[in-house]
CSV table of C-alpha atoms in Angstrom, one decimal:
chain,number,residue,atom,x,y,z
A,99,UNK,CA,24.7,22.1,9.8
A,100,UNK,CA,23.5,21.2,13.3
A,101,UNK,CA,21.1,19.1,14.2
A,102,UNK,CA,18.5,19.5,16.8
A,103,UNK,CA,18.2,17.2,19.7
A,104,UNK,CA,15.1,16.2,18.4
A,105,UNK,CA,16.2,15.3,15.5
A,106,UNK,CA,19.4,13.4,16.3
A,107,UNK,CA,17.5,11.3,19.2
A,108,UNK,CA,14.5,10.6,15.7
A,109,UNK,CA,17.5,9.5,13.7
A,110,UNK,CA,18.9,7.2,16.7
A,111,UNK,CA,16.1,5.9,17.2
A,112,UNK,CA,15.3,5.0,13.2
A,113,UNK,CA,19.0,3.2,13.4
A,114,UNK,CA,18.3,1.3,16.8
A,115,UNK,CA,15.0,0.1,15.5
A,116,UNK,CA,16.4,-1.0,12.3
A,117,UNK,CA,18.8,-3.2,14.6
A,118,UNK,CA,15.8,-5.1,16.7
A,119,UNK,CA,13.5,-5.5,12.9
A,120,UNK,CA,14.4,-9.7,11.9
A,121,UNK,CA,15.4,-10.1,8.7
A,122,UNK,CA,11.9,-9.9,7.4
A,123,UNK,CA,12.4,-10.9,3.7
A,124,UNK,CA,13.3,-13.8,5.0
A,125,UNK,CA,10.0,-14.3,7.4
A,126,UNK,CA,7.9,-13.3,4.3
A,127,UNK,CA,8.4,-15.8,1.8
A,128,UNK,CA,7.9,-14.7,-1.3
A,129,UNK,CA,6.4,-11.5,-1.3
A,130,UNK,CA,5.2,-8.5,-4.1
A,131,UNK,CA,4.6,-4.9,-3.3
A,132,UNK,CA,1.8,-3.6,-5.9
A,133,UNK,CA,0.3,-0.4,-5.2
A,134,UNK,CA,-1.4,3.0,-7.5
A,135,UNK,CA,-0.6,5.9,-6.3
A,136,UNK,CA,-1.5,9.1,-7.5
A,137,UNK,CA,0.0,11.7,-5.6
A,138,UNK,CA,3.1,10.1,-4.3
A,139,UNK,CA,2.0,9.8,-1.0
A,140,UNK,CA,1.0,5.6,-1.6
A,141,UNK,CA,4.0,5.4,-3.1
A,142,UNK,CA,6.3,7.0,-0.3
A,143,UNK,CA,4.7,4.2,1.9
A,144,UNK,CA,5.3,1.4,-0.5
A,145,UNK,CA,9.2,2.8,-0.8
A,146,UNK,CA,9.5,1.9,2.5
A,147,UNK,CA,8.0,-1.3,2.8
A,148,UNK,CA,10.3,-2.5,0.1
A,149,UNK,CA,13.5,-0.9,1.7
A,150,UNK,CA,12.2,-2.9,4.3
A,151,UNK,CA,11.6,-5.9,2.7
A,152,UNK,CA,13.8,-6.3,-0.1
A,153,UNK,CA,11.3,-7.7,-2.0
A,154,UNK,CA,9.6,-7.0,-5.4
A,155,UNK,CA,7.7,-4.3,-6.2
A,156,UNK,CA,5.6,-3.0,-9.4
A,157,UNK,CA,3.1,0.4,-9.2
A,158,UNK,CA,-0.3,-0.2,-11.2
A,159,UNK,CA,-0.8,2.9,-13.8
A,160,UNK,CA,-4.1,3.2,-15.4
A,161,UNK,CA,-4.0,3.0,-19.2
A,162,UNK,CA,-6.1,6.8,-19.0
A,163,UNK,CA,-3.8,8.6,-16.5
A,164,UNK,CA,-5.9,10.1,-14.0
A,165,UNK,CA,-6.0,14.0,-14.4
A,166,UNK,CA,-3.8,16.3,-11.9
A,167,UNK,CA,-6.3,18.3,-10.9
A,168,UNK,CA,-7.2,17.1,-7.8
A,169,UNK,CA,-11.1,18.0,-7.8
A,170,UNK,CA,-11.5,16.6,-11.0
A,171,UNK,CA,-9.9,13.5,-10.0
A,172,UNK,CA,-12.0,13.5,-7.5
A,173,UNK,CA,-15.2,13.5,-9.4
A,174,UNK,CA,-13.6,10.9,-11.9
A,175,UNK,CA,-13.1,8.5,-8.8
A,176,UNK,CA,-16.7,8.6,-7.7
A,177,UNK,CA,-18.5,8.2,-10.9
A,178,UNK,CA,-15.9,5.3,-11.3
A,179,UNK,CA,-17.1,4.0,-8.6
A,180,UNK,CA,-20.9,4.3,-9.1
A,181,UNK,CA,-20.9,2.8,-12.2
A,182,UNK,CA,-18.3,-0.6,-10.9
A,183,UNK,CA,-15.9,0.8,-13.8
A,184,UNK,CA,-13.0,-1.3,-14.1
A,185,UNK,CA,-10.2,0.9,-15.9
A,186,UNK,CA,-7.6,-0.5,-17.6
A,187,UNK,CA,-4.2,-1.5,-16.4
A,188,UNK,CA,-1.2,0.6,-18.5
A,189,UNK,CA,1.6,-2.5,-18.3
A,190,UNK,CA,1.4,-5.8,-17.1
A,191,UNK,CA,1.7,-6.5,-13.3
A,192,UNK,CA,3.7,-9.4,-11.8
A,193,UNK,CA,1.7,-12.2,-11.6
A,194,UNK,CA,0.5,-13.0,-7.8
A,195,UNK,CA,1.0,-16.8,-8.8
A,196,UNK,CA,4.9,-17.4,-7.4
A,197,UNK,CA,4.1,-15.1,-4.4
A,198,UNK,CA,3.1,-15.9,-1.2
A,199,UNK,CA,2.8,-12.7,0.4
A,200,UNK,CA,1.0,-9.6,-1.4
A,201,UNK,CA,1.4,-6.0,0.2
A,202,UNK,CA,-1.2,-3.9,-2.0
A,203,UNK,CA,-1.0,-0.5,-1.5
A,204,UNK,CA,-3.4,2.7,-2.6
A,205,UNK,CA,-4.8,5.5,-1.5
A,206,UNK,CA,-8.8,5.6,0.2
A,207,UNK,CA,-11.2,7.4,-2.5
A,208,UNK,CA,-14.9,7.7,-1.6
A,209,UNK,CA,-14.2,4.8,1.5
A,210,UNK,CA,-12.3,1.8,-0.5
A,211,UNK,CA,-9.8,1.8,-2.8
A,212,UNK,CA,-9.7,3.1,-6.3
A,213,UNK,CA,-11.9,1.3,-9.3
A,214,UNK,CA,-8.4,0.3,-11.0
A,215,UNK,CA,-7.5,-1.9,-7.8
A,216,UNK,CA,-10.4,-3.9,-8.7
A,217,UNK,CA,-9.2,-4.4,-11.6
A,218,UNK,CA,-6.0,-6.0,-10.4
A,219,UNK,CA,-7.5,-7.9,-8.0
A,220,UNK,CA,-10.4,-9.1,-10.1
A,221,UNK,CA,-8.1,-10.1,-13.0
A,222,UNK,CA,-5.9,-12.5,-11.0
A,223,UNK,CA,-6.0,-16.0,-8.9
A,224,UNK,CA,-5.1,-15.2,-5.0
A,225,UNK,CA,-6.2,-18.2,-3.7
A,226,UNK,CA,-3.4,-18.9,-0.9
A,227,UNK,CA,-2.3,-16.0,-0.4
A,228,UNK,CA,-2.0,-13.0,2.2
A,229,UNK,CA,-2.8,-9.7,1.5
A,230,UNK,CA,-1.5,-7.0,3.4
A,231,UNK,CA,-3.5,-3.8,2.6
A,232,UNK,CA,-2.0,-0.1,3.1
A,233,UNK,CA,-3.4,2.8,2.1
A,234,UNK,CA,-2.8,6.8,2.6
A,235,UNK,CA,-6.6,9.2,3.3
A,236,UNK,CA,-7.5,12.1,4.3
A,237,UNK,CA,-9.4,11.1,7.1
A,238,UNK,CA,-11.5,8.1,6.5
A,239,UNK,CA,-8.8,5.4,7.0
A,240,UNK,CA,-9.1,1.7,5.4
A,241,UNK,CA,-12.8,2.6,5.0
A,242,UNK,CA,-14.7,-0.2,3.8
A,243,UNK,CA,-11.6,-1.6,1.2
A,244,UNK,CA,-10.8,-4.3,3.6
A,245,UNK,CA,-14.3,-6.1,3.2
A,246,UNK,CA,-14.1,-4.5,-0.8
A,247,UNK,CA,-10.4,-7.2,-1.2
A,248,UNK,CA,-12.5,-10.1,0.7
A,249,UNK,CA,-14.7,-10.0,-1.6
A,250,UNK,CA,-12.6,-9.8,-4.5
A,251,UNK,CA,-10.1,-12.4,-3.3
A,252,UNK,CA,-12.7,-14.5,-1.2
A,253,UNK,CA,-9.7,-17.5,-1.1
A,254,UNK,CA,-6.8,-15.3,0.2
A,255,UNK,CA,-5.8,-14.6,3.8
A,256,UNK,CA,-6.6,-10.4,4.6
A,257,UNK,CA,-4.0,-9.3,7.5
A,258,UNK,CA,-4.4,-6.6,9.1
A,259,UNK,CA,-4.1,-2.8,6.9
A,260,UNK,CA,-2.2,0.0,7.7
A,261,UNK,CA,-3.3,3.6,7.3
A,262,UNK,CA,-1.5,6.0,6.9
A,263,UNK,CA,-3.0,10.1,6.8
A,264,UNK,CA,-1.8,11.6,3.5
A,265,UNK,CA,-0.3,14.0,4.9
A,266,UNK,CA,2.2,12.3,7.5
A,267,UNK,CA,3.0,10.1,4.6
A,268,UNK,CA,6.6,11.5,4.3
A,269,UNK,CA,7.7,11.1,7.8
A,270,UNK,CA,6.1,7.3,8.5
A,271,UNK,CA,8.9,5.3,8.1
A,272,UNK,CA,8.3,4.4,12.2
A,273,UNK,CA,4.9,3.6,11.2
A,274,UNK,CA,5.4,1.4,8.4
A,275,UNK,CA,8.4,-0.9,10.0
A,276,UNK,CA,6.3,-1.8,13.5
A,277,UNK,CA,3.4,-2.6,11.6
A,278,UNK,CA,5.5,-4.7,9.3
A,279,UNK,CA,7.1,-6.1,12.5
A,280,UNK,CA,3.7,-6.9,13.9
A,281,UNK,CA,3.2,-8.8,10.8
A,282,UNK,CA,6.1,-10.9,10.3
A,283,UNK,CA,5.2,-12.3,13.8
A,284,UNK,CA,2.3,-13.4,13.0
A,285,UNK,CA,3.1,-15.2,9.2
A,286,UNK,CA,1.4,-17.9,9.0
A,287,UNK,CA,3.6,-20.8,8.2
């Protein structure tokens, strides 16, 4: 197999950067990945926050599993939301309490994040603690979910989010480990 210039100068340059990232498990505290993700492409992001972090992780699954059609989904998501559903979690998530740090993943339906990450946030104390919101959309970025997690964790510290385009999920890894950079600088201690 040969590679392409391109592709051995990306792969270099993946390495070197790993080599300049601090250990930032260590900067973090205690931190928890949670994050829904329907299509894989929230949860490709989320992989690589935790490769990067080493820290825990645990994916939020609705008790009703969304459908795989992807228009019906749709639909489903925006009545959720005009009607403030809270759907039910599947299993039980870690609880926020011994964390410090929270990195909450999901993907932007309808301009904030899905009904069932209300539910999460809604049903536990994060009084203390940062959030770090990423999501994946097709266009419309964080939307309003930022302001949506301030009001449902009015006591926690929001940092800044990171979107990512659905589509470019896959090949974000850059992305994902400057943004974490820029945030491990700026922890607050």
């Amino acid at each position: 197999m040969y590679l392409t210039r391109r592709h051995a100068l990306h792969t270099l340059s993946l390495a070197t950067l790993s080599l300049f990232i601090p250990d930032m498990s260590f900067a973090a505290g205690k931190a928890l990945i949670v994050y829904f993700s329907r299509s894989g492409n929230t949860r490709k992001i989320a992989e690589y926050i935790h490769d990067a972090l080493k820290c825990d992780i645990a994916e939020l699954k609705p008790k009703m599993p969304y459908p795989e059609n992807y228009d019906i989904v749709v639909n489903q998501a925006k009545t959720e939301q005009k009607n403030g559903a809270r759907p039910l979690l599947a299993d039980p998530i870690p609880n926020p309490a011994p964390y410090d740090t929270i990195y909450l993943g999901y993907p932007n339906w309808w301009g904030t994040m899905p009904m069932l990450l209300f539910t999460y946030l809604e049903g536990h104390d994060f009084t203390g603690k940062t959030i770090y919101p990423f999501c994946t959309h097709g266009g419309s970025a964080l939307g309003r979910s930022v302001d949506d997690i301030k009001k449902c964790c009015p006591a926690a510290h929001i940092g800044e989010g990171l979107a990512i385009e659905g589509k470019y999920a896959a090949s974000a890894k850059k992305k994902v480990i400057a943004w974490l950079s820029k945030q491990q600088s700026g922890v607050r201690k």
